[in-house]
Amino acid sequence: MTKIIFEKSIDGMTGVSLTDENPALDFIRPEFLRKTDPVLPQVSELEAMRHFKELSDKNFCVESGFYPLGSCTMKYNPKVNEYLASLEGFANLHPLQSDDDAQGALELMYKLQEALKIITGMDAVTLQPSAGAHGELCGMMIVKHYFKVNGDAKRKKVVIPDSAHGTNPASAGMCGFEIVKVSSNEKGQVDVEHLKQIFEENKGEIAAIMMTNPNTLGIFEENILEISKIAHSHGALLYYDGANLNAIMGITTPRKMGFDIVHLNLHKTFATPHGGGGPGAGPVCVTENLKEFLPVPIVDIDRDFDGQKYVRKYNLKNTIGKIKEFQGNFGVLVKAYAYILMKGYTLKQASCDAVLNANYLKEKLKPYYDLPYDEPCMHEFVLSGDRQKADGVHTLEIAKRLMDYKFHPPTVYFPLIVSEAMMIEPTESENKQRLDEFAEVMIKIAQEVKENPQNVLSAPHCTPVKRVDETNAARHLDLRYKP
Ligand SMILES: *Cc1c(COP(=O)(O)O)cnc(C)c1O
């Protein structure tokens, strides 16, 4: 096998020519000048440009094709939002500038908070957390502090369904809570009898239940009102993991379901870029009685001021403190607010189309793959590759084969309660033609498994990078340039 050469550096090559006579150097105080050269690849500007262009060509993104990565809501990120976030008044504003200097930015943040209140039904919002998991951490810190302030600190347990996303138990665990797992029933929903039993057996010890609705199977929890009644009657709080909000906007709200704390993933539901595309934002919304616990500052209207003035407010009585520098990822907030303005405050059409797309695909695929929970789904659904596994092909290989056909694979092996899981979330961005193409390819792969399994087992054949050692990559993450 030929060794792939990644090294582009050539000794003595340079992209810039800063000499000692360069006038730019006059502006830098001598103590800030480097004494030794940095250890960087030595390449010309053009070669550096080509390197990054080549990487971007190899990358797969929503702009290059269908990306049904379940639970991640890989919807289209409108480009006008990038333009708006890059406007000088937003992009070049210094976070330490006074409120008076930043009225436009503060107004945008205030109005975004108001919009998120309407969409979730909650009473107060922090925009600080930088991702969904960070929002969960913030929410769990609020739960902990709330019970401490109320003299009820013996509540040390958090109930989480067995279908939950891994970040839920991780966030609760980081706050020192013990996790109690509640089972799913034969309909893929929280087993209410088991939940009642848990609350009886742990009387006065449960601080909260963390749920997402629809759940990670893409199924709406029909008993959510009973569940919230049970939890509240035992003095516990309800935390809503908002990663699946794309299914319900403008139709119902977490508040109506009985939740007290909600995180949102602006980089999922609100169309801001994901992962390598930029940082995220995970605002947390709470009911009135928890408002005093939010991180500071929150953005408010100065009530004493004659006219409209926006201020950063720091004096929340029981605040958990700061969980992110300054205002959070402000550029992301601009993009999310632009998206809301574009779609209309309720975003209902997005949810309706997302649910329709998922049900359409589910019905097309269910003759060819196992569908463990055969019910109308919300914005996503979970297939099982058990039938294909019986023929010797695993879900992982089906996922790799999809890449040969220029489709991003769905989320695989999650949720954990479905064997050989494939979690498919088409989002509202896709049209019927794309969905049909994807279904055709999935059906074709199911046929290949029967007729020519070797071709699937050895996939991918057409990608720039072939099968990678994912475990090794995760265990021994190596991101630094070493000459
Ligand atoms: C994505 C996701 C999270 C975590 O959100 P991040 O923004 O990736 O930190 C939590 N729960 C569910 C169900 C998710 O899909």
Short mmCIF file of C-alpha atoms and ligand atoms in Angstrom, two decimals:
data_model
loop_
_atom_site.label_atom_id
_atom_site.label_comp_id
_atom_site.label_asym_id
_atom_site.label_seq_id
_atom_site.Cartn_x
_atom_site.Cartn_y
_atom_site.Cartn_z
CA MET A 1 0.00 0.00 0.00
CA THR A 2 1.33 3.44 -0.85
CA LYS A 3 1.73 5.80 2.06
CA ILE A 4 -0.42 8.91 1.76
CA ILE A 5 1.74 12.01 2.07
CA PHE A 6 -0.01 14.77 3.97
CA GLU A 7 3.04 16.96 4.49
CA LYS A 8 2.96 20.09 2.31
CA SER A 9 5.69 22.05 4.08
CA ILE A 10 8.84 22.93 2.15
CA ASP A 11 11.69 24.47 4.14
CA GLY A 12 12.09 28.15 3.39
CA MET A 13 8.76 28.55 1.60
CA THR A 14 6.70 31.49 2.81
CA GLY A 15 3.25 32.95 2.28
CA VAL A 16 4.01 36.47 3.46
CA SER A 17 7.06 38.68 3.35
CA LEU A 18 7.31 40.65 6.56
CA THR A 19 10.82 42.07 6.77
CA ASP A 20 12.42 44.03 9.57
CA GLU A 21 11.72 47.20 7.59
CA ASN A 22 8.00 46.45 7.40
CA PRO A 23 6.10 49.49 8.73
CA ALA A 24 3.50 47.18 10.32
CA LEU A 25 6.14 46.14 12.85
CA ASP A 26 6.45 49.74 14.11
CA PHE A 27 3.02 49.41 15.69
CA ILE A 28 3.90 46.38 17.77
CA ARG A 29 5.60 46.98 21.09
CA PRO A 30 8.99 45.21 21.21
CA GLU A 31 8.01 43.01 24.17
CA PHE A 32 5.20 41.54 22.06
CA LEU A 33 7.46 40.59 19.16
CA ARG A 34 8.29 36.90 18.82
CA LYS A 35 11.84 35.91 19.70
CA THR A 36 11.59 32.56 17.89
CA ASP A 37 9.72 31.47 14.78
CA PRO A 38 6.42 29.62 15.29
CA VAL A 39 6.38 25.97 14.26
CA LEU A 40 4.05 26.16 11.27
CA PRO A 41 3.98 24.51 7.85
CA GLN A 42 6.02 26.52 5.38
CA VAL A 43 3.84 26.93 2.33
CA SER A 44 2.97 29.68 -0.11
CA GLU A 45 -0.38 31.42 0.17
CA LEU A 46 -1.58 29.69 -3.00
CA GLU A 47 -0.63 26.24 -1.70
CA ALA A 48 -2.37 26.94 1.60
CA MET A 49 -5.47 28.01 -0.34
CA ARG A 50 -5.35 24.83 -2.43
CA HIS A 51 -4.99 22.72 0.70
CA PHE A 52 -8.17 24.10 2.25
CA LYS A 53 -10.08 24.01 -1.03
CA GLU A 54 -9.13 20.36 -1.43
CA LEU A 55 -10.31 19.58 2.09
CA SER A 56 -13.61 21.36 1.50
CA ASP A 57 -14.11 19.44 -1.76
CA LYS A 58 -13.68 16.17 0.12
CA ASN A 59 -16.15 17.20 2.77
CA PHE A 60 -19.81 16.26 2.65
CA CYS A 61 -22.30 18.90 3.73
CA VAL A 62 -25.96 19.86 3.36
CA GLU A 63 -24.95 21.89 0.32
CA SER A 64 -23.51 18.81 -1.38
CA GLY A 65 -26.31 16.36 -0.73
CA PHE A 66 -29.07 14.78 1.35
CA TYR A 67 -28.04 14.58 5.00
CA PRO A 68 -30.65 12.64 7.01
CA LEU A 69 -28.59 12.40 10.21
CA GLY A 70 -31.34 11.62 12.73
CA SER A 71 -31.67 13.84 15.80
CA CYS A 72 -29.23 16.36 14.31
CA THR A 73 -31.75 18.27 12.17
CA MET A 74 -29.37 19.00 9.31
CA LYS A 75 -31.63 21.52 7.63
CA TYR A 76 -30.49 24.04 5.06
CA ASN A 77 -28.68 27.07 6.50
CA PRO A 78 -29.93 30.07 4.49
CA LYS A 79 -26.96 32.05 3.18
CA VAL A 80 -28.59 35.42 3.75
CA ASN A 81 -28.19 34.73 7.48
CA GLU A 82 -24.41 34.56 7.03
CA TYR A 83 -24.50 37.94 5.33
CA LEU A 84 -26.55 39.46 8.14
CA ALA A 85 -24.25 38.07 10.85
CA SER A 86 -21.27 39.54 9.00
CA LEU A 87 -22.64 43.10 8.99
CA GLU A 88 -20.05 45.36 10.54
CA GLY A 89 -22.26 46.51 13.42
CA PHE A 90 -22.70 42.89 14.51
CA ALA A 91 -19.39 41.32 13.57
CA ASN A 92 -17.05 44.07 14.81
CA LEU A 93 -18.84 44.94 18.03
CA HIS A 94 -16.62 44.42 21.06
CA PRO A 95 -18.28 42.46 23.86
CA LEU A 96 -16.97 44.92 26.45
CA GLN A 97 -18.60 47.93 24.80
CA SER A 98 -21.18 49.66 26.95
CA ASP A 99 -24.89 48.95 26.63
CA ASP A 100 -25.32 52.42 25.12
CA ASP A 101 -22.93 51.49 22.32
CA ALA A 102 -24.59 48.16 21.65
CA GLN A 103 -28.30 48.96 21.50
CA GLY A 104 -28.81 47.23 18.14
CA ALA A 105 -27.19 44.00 19.27
CA LEU A 106 -29.02 44.05 22.59
CA GLU A 107 -32.34 44.71 20.84
CA LEU A 108 -31.72 41.69 18.62
CA MET A 109 -30.94 39.52 21.63
CA TYR A 110 -34.00 40.77 23.49
CA LYS A 111 -36.25 40.10 20.52
CA LEU A 112 -34.74 36.65 20.03
CA GLN A 113 -35.44 35.90 23.71
CA GLU A 114 -39.05 37.04 23.17
CA ALA A 115 -39.43 34.86 20.07
CA LEU A 116 -38.06 31.81 21.89
CA LYS A 117 -40.50 32.49 24.72
CA ILE A 118 -43.38 32.36 22.26
CA ILE A 119 -42.07 29.24 20.51
CA THR A 120 -41.51 27.31 23.77
CA GLY A 121 -44.28 28.89 25.86
CA MET A 122 -41.76 29.68 28.61
CA ASP A 123 -41.27 32.93 30.59
CA ALA A 124 -37.55 33.75 30.58
CA VAL A 125 -34.48 32.91 28.49
CA THR A 126 -30.69 32.84 28.65
CA LEU A 127 -28.86 32.89 25.33
CA GLN A 128 -25.48 32.06 26.88
CA PRO A 129 -24.97 28.28 26.52
CA SER A 130 -22.99 27.32 23.44
CA ALA A 131 -24.63 23.97 22.58
CA GLY A 132 -27.45 21.66 23.51
CA ALA A 133 -25.29 19.72 25.95
CA HIS A 134 -24.12 23.00 27.49
CA GLY A 135 -27.79 24.02 27.84
CA GLU A 136 -28.45 20.73 29.63
CA LEU A 137 -25.59 21.43 32.02
CA CYS A 138 -26.98 24.92 32.64
CA GLY A 139 -30.48 23.47 33.19
CA MET A 140 -29.23 20.84 35.62
CA MET A 141 -27.25 23.48 37.53
CA ILE A 142 -30.48 25.46 37.84
CA VAL A 143 -32.31 22.36 39.11
CA LYS A 144 -29.62 21.72 41.70
CA HIS A 145 -29.49 25.31 42.86
CA TYR A 146 -33.30 25.57 42.97
CA PHE A 147 -33.59 22.69 45.42
CA LYS A 148 -30.65 23.95 47.46
CA VAL A 149 -32.26 27.39 47.83
CA ASN A 150 -35.55 25.72 48.74
CA GLY A 151 -33.89 23.64 51.46
CA ASP A 152 -34.60 20.45 49.55
CA ALA A 153 -31.03 19.43 48.66
CA LYS A 154 -31.66 15.76 49.41
CA ARG A 155 -33.11 15.45 45.91
CA LYS A 156 -30.08 13.84 44.30
CA LYS A 157 -31.64 11.74 41.53
CA VAL A 158 -32.66 12.49 37.96
CA VAL A 159 -34.94 10.17 35.97
CA ILE A 160 -34.02 9.62 32.31
CA PRO A 161 -35.67 7.31 29.73
CA ASP A 162 -33.67 4.40 28.30
CA SER A 163 -34.09 5.95 24.84
CA ALA A 164 -32.37 9.22 25.86
CA HIS A 165 -29.47 10.88 24.11
CA GLY A 166 -26.17 10.24 25.94
CA THR A 167 -25.70 13.90 26.80
CA ASN A 168 -28.73 13.79 29.16
CA PRO A 169 -27.25 11.38 31.74
CA ALA A 170 -23.81 12.95 31.18
CA SER A 171 -25.07 16.47 32.02
CA ALA A 172 -27.04 15.32 35.08
CA GLY A 173 -24.04 13.24 36.18
CA MET A 174 -21.70 16.22 35.89
CA CYS A 175 -23.94 18.09 38.34
CA GLY A 176 -23.60 15.24 40.81
CA PHE A 177 -27.01 13.68 40.22
CA GLU A 178 -27.53 9.94 40.29
CA ILE A 179 -29.31 8.65 37.17
CA VAL A 180 -32.43 6.49 37.43
CA LYS A 181 -33.39 4.86 34.16
CA VAL A 182 -37.07 4.58 33.22
CA SER A 183 -38.00 1.94 30.62
CA SER A 184 -39.83 2.39 27.34
CA ASN A 185 -42.99 0.38 26.72
CA GLU A 186 -43.96 -1.64 23.63
CA LYS A 187 -45.05 1.57 21.89
CA GLY A 188 -41.59 3.11 22.31
CA GLN A 189 -42.84 5.55 24.93
CA VAL A 190 -42.04 6.10 28.60
CA ASP A 191 -43.59 3.29 30.64
CA VAL A 192 -45.86 5.28 32.98
CA GLU A 193 -46.30 2.40 35.45
CA HIS A 194 -42.53 2.06 35.77
CA LEU A 195 -42.25 5.81 36.24
CA LYS A 196 -44.84 5.78 39.05
CA GLN A 197 -42.95 2.96 40.70
CA ILE A 198 -39.68 4.90 40.49
CA PHE A 199 -41.25 7.95 42.12
CA GLU A 200 -42.79 5.80 44.89
CA GLU A 201 -39.54 4.00 45.59
CA ASN A 202 -37.52 7.24 45.67
CA LYS A 203 -39.92 9.48 47.55
CA GLY A 204 -38.55 13.02 48.02
CA GLU A 205 -35.25 12.12 46.34
CA ILE A 206 -35.97 12.87 42.68
CA ALA A 207 -35.00 16.34 41.50
CA ALA A 208 -36.04 16.13 37.87
CA ILE A 209 -36.98 14.06 34.88
CA MET A 210 -35.21 14.80 31.59
CA MET A 211 -37.17 14.01 28.44
CA THR A 212 -37.44 14.92 24.80
CA ASN A 213 -40.79 14.92 23.02
CA PRO A 214 -41.06 13.57 20.40
CA ASN A 215 -38.58 11.11 21.83
CA THR A 216 -35.47 9.80 20.09
CA LEU A 217 -37.59 7.20 18.28
CA GLY A 218 -39.44 10.07 16.61
CA ILE A 219 -42.58 9.12 18.52
CA PHE A 220 -44.74 11.60 20.40
CA GLU A 221 -45.07 10.74 24.10
CA GLU A 222 -48.87 10.50 24.35
CA ASN A 223 -48.80 10.34 28.14
CA ILE A 224 -46.75 13.47 28.60
CA LEU A 225 -49.48 15.28 30.57
CA GLU A 226 -49.83 12.37 32.97
CA ILE A 227 -46.04 12.15 33.24
CA SER A 228 -45.69 15.84 34.09
CA LYS A 229 -48.50 15.52 36.65
CA ILE A 230 -46.76 12.59 38.33
CA ALA A 231 -43.41 14.40 38.41
CA HIS A 232 -44.86 17.66 39.73
CA SER A 233 -46.99 15.92 42.34
CA HIS A 234 -43.75 14.46 43.71
CA GLY A 235 -42.12 17.89 43.76
CA ALA A 236 -39.77 17.21 40.83
CA LEU A 237 -39.02 19.52 37.88
CA LEU A 238 -39.35 18.57 34.20
CA TYR A 239 -36.47 19.22 31.82
CA TYR A 240 -37.14 19.30 28.06
CA ASP A 241 -34.31 18.37 25.71
CA GLY A 242 -35.26 20.61 22.78
CA ALA A 243 -33.23 18.78 20.14
CA ASN A 244 -36.48 17.47 18.68
CA LEU A 245 -38.36 20.76 18.68
CA ASN A 246 -38.40 20.70 14.87
CA ALA A 247 -41.43 18.40 15.09
CA ILE A 248 -43.77 20.57 17.14
CA MET A 249 -43.21 24.27 16.51
CA GLY A 250 -46.40 26.25 16.18
CA ILE A 251 -48.42 23.14 16.99
CA THR A 252 -47.73 22.75 20.70
CA THR A 253 -45.09 23.89 23.21
CA PRO A 254 -43.00 22.25 25.93
CA ARG A 255 -44.86 24.53 28.36
CA LYS A 256 -48.21 23.03 27.43
CA MET A 257 -46.72 19.59 28.06
CA GLY A 258 -45.77 20.64 31.59
CA PHE A 259 -42.03 21.28 31.28
CA ASP A 260 -40.23 23.78 33.52
CA ILE A 261 -36.85 24.07 31.76
CA VAL A 262 -36.13 23.79 28.04
CA HIS A 263 -32.95 23.93 26.01
CA LEU A 264 -32.98 24.68 22.30
CA ASN A 265 -30.33 23.85 19.72
CA LEU A 266 -30.17 26.88 17.46
CA HIS A 267 -27.76 24.94 15.22
CA LYS A 268 -30.43 22.30 14.66
CA THR A 269 -33.93 23.73 14.75
CA PHE A 270 -33.04 27.33 13.92
CA ALA A 271 -30.91 26.69 10.86
CA THR A 272 -27.55 27.96 12.07
CA PRO A 273 -24.56 25.92 10.86
CA HIS A 274 -23.47 22.77 12.61
CA GLY A 275 -20.23 21.22 13.73
CA GLY A 276 -17.37 22.27 11.48
CA GLY A 277 -19.62 24.99 10.05
CA GLY A 278 -19.33 27.08 13.16
CA PRO A 279 -20.07 27.22 16.86
CA GLY A 280 -23.53 26.41 18.18
CA ALA A 281 -25.91 27.96 20.66
CA GLY A 282 -28.15 26.25 23.21
CA PRO A 283 -30.44 28.85 24.84
CA VAL A 284 -32.26 27.76 27.98
CA CYS A 285 -35.86 28.83 28.61
CA VAL A 286 -37.54 28.56 32.02
CA THR A 287 -40.81 29.25 33.81
CA GLU A 288 -41.26 32.43 35.88
CA ASN A 289 -40.35 30.78 39.21
CA LEU A 290 -36.95 29.73 37.83
CA LYS A 291 -36.08 33.04 36.16
CA GLU A 292 -34.01 34.24 39.14
CA PHE A 293 -31.72 31.22 38.69
CA LEU A 294 -30.63 31.93 35.09
CA PRO A 295 -27.00 32.74 34.29
CA VAL A 296 -26.21 36.46 34.03
CA PRO A 297 -26.44 38.74 32.23
CA ILE A 298 -29.81 38.41 30.55
CA VAL A 299 -30.98 41.14 28.21
CA ASP A 300 -33.91 43.23 29.38
CA ILE A 301 -35.65 46.53 28.71
CA ASP A 302 -34.62 49.28 31.11
CA ARG A 303 -37.99 49.95 32.78
CA ASP A 304 -36.81 53.25 34.35
CA PHE A 305 -35.75 54.72 31.06
CA ASP A 306 -38.13 56.98 29.21
CA GLY A 307 -38.27 55.33 25.81
CA GLN A 308 -36.85 52.01 24.61
CA LYS A 309 -33.47 51.07 26.03
CA TYR A 310 -31.97 47.62 26.26
CA VAL A 311 -29.66 46.63 29.10
CA ARG A 312 -27.69 43.64 30.29
CA LYS A 313 -29.15 42.69 33.63
CA TYR A 314 -26.86 41.15 36.27
CA ASN A 315 -28.97 41.27 39.43
CA LEU A 316 -30.83 37.98 39.33
CA LYS A 317 -31.29 36.94 42.94
CA ASN A 318 -30.33 33.26 42.76
CA THR A 319 -28.29 33.21 39.56
CA ILE A 320 -26.10 30.16 38.98
CA GLY A 321 -23.48 32.65 37.73
CA LYS A 322 -21.82 32.76 34.38
CA ILE A 323 -21.49 29.70 32.20
CA LYS A 324 -19.98 31.27 29.08
CA GLU A 325 -17.90 34.35 28.45
CA PHE A 326 -19.75 37.51 27.46
CA GLN A 327 -23.08 37.00 25.64
CA GLY A 328 -22.49 33.52 24.23
CA ASN A 329 -21.99 32.95 20.52
CA PHE A 330 -23.54 36.18 19.34
CA GLY A 331 -23.11 35.56 15.59
CA VAL A 332 -25.19 32.40 15.92
CA LEU A 333 -27.92 34.41 17.63
CA VAL A 334 -28.06 36.83 14.69
CA LYS A 335 -28.50 33.95 12.24
CA ALA A 336 -31.21 32.28 14.31
CA TYR A 337 -33.15 35.51 14.69
CA ALA A 338 -32.92 36.15 10.94
CA TYR A 339 -34.28 32.64 10.35
CA ILE A 340 -37.23 33.24 12.68
CA LEU A 341 -38.06 36.55 10.96
CA MET A 342 -37.87 34.84 7.58
CA LYS A 343 -40.13 31.93 8.52
CA GLY A 344 -42.63 33.76 10.69
CA TYR A 345 -42.71 33.57 14.46
CA THR A 346 -44.40 30.20 14.84
CA LEU A 347 -42.23 28.25 12.38
CA LYS A 348 -45.24 25.97 12.05
CA GLN A 349 -44.78 25.28 8.36
CA ALA A 350 -41.24 24.01 8.97
CA SER A 351 -42.54 21.50 11.51
CA CYS A 352 -45.46 20.38 9.36
CA ASP A 353 -43.21 19.78 6.36
CA ALA A 354 -40.57 18.01 8.47
CA VAL A 355 -43.18 15.60 9.84
CA LEU A 356 -44.70 15.01 6.41
CA ASN A 357 -41.28 14.26 4.88
CA ALA A 358 -40.41 11.77 7.61
CA ASN A 359 -43.71 9.90 7.32
CA TYR A 360 -43.40 9.79 3.53
CA LEU A 361 -39.95 8.18 3.72
CA LYS A 362 -40.99 5.81 6.49
CA GLU A 363 -43.89 4.47 4.44
CA LYS A 364 -41.67 4.04 1.36
CA LEU A 365 -38.97 2.15 3.26
CA LYS A 366 -40.93 -0.03 5.64
CA PRO A 367 -41.49 -2.92 3.20
CA TYR A 368 -37.69 -3.27 2.85
CA TYR A 369 -36.37 -2.69 6.38
CA ASP A 370 -37.70 -3.59 9.82
CA LEU A 371 -39.68 -0.82 11.49
CA PRO A 372 -39.76 -1.74 15.19
CA TYR A 373 -42.32 0.91 16.14
CA ASP A 374 -44.83 1.01 13.30
CA GLU A 375 -46.77 4.15 14.12
CA PRO A 376 -47.13 7.59 12.58
CA CYS A 377 -43.83 9.29 13.33
CA MET A 378 -42.97 12.91 13.98
CA HIS A 379 -39.94 14.52 12.26
CA GLU A 380 -37.85 11.34 12.19
CA PHE A 381 -38.15 7.57 12.42
CA VAL A 382 -35.97 4.62 13.36
CA LEU A 383 -35.49 1.55 11.19
CA SER A 384 -33.74 -1.61 12.26
CA GLY A 385 -31.22 -3.43 10.07
CA ASP A 386 -32.01 -6.78 11.74
CA ARG A 387 -33.32 -8.32 8.51
CA GLN A 388 -30.11 -7.37 6.68
CA LYS A 389 -27.99 -8.54 9.61
CA ALA A 390 -29.54 -11.99 9.22
CA ASP A 391 -28.06 -11.92 5.70
CA GLY A 392 -24.64 -11.01 7.10
CA VAL A 393 -24.66 -7.24 6.49
CA HIS A 394 -24.65 -4.80 9.40
CA THR A 395 -26.14 -1.34 9.64
CA LEU A 396 -22.63 0.15 9.61
CA GLU A 397 -22.02 -1.33 6.17
CA ILE A 398 -25.36 -0.08 4.84
CA ALA A 399 -24.35 3.37 6.08
CA LYS A 400 -21.00 3.15 4.28
CA ARG A 401 -22.69 1.95 1.08
CA LEU A 402 -25.01 4.98 1.12
CA MET A 403 -21.93 7.19 0.81
CA ASP A 404 -21.14 5.58 -2.55
CA TYR A 405 -24.47 6.93 -3.76
CA LYS A 406 -23.64 10.45 -2.46
CA PHE A 407 -26.02 10.32 0.48
CA HIS A 408 -24.93 11.07 4.01
CA PRO A 409 -25.81 8.08 6.20
CA PRO A 410 -28.51 8.36 8.84
CA THR A 411 -27.57 8.23 12.52
CA VAL A 412 -26.71 4.60 13.28
CA TYR A 413 -26.80 2.47 16.44
CA PHE A 414 -28.85 5.12 18.23
CA PRO A 415 -31.20 5.04 20.09
CA LEU A 416 -29.68 2.14 21.97
CA ILE A 417 -33.00 0.35 22.49
CA VAL A 418 -33.26 -0.51 18.76
CA SER A 419 -30.84 -3.12 17.46
CA GLU A 420 -28.97 -2.17 14.27
CA ALA A 421 -30.74 1.20 14.43
CA MET A 422 -30.91 3.65 11.53
CA MET A 423 -32.41 6.95 12.57
CA ILE A 424 -33.60 8.94 9.58
CA GLU A 425 -34.46 12.65 9.72
CA PRO A 426 -35.03 14.21 6.31
CA THR A 427 -35.98 17.73 7.62
CA GLU A 428 -38.34 20.11 5.86
CA SER A 429 -35.60 21.38 3.54
CA GLU A 430 -35.85 18.44 1.14
CA ASN A 431 -38.21 18.12 -1.81
CA LYS A 432 -40.09 15.02 -2.93
CA GLN A 433 -37.58 14.25 -5.71
CA ARG A 434 -34.70 14.01 -3.24
CA LEU A 435 -36.71 11.87 -0.86
CA ASP A 436 -37.64 9.54 -3.75
CA GLU A 437 -33.99 9.27 -4.80
CA PHE A 438 -32.93 8.39 -1.28
CA ALA A 439 -35.70 5.79 -0.94
CA GLU A 440 -34.69 4.25 -4.27
CA VAL A 441 -31.09 3.92 -3.13
CA MET A 442 -32.07 2.44 0.24
CA ILE A 443 -34.23 -0.11 -1.59
CA LYS A 444 -31.40 -0.85 -4.00
CA ILE A 445 -29.01 -1.47 -1.10
CA ALA A 446 -31.55 -3.85 0.49
CA GLN A 447 -31.52 -5.76 -2.82
CA GLU A 448 -27.72 -5.72 -2.96
CA VAL A 449 -27.64 -7.25 0.52
CA LYS A 450 -29.61 -10.18 -0.90
CA GLU A 451 -27.86 -10.50 -4.25
CA ASN A 452 -24.31 -9.17 -3.86
CA PRO A 453 -23.58 -8.67 -0.15
CA GLN A 454 -19.80 -8.51 -0.76
CA ASN A 455 -20.24 -5.19 -2.54
CA VAL A 456 -21.96 -3.73 0.51
CA LEU A 457 -19.57 -5.31 3.00
CA SER A 458 -16.58 -3.67 1.32
CA ALA A 459 -18.17 -0.21 0.93
CA PRO A 460 -17.45 2.62 0.53
CA HIS A 461 -15.87 2.33 -2.92
CA CYS A 462 -16.25 5.86 -4.27
CA THR A 463 -15.36 8.19 -1.38
CA PRO A 464 -12.06 10.11 -1.13
CA VAL A 465 -11.38 8.36 2.19
CA LYS A 466 -12.23 4.65 2.48
CA ARG A 467 -13.16 2.73 5.63
CA VAL A 468 -11.55 4.46 8.61
CA ASP A 469 -10.65 3.18 12.05
CA GLU A 470 -13.25 5.19 13.94
CA THR A 471 -12.46 3.76 17.37
CA ASN A 472 -8.78 4.53 17.02
CA ALA A 473 -9.56 8.04 15.73
CA ALA A 474 -11.82 8.76 18.71
CA ARG A 475 -9.46 7.26 21.30
CA HIS A 476 -6.31 8.87 19.95
CA LEU A 477 -7.53 12.18 18.66
CA ASP A 478 -4.68 13.91 16.87
CA LEU A 479 -5.45 17.41 15.66
CA ARG A 480 -2.12 19.20 16.02
CA TYR A 481 0.31 19.91 13.25
CA LYS A 482 3.67 18.34 14.00
CA PRO A 483 6.41 18.86 11.43
C1 LIG B 1 -27.99 16.88 19.48
C2 LIG B 1 -28.67 16.39 20.67
C3 LIG B 1 -28.25 16.78 21.96
C4 LIG B 1 -26.98 17.57 22.21
O1 LIG B 1 -26.94 18.79 21.55
P1 LIG B 1 -25.56 19.47 21.09
O2 LIG B 1 -26.01 20.78 20.57
O3 LIG B 1 -24.98 18.58 20.06
O4 LIG B 1 -24.70 19.58 22.30
C5 LIG B 1 -29.00 16.37 23.03
N1 LIG B 1 -30.09 15.58 22.87
C6 LIG B 1 -30.50 15.17 21.65
C7 LIG B 1 -31.72 14.31 21.55
C8 LIG B 1 -29.80 15.56 20.51
O5 LIG B 1 -30.19 15.15 19.30
#
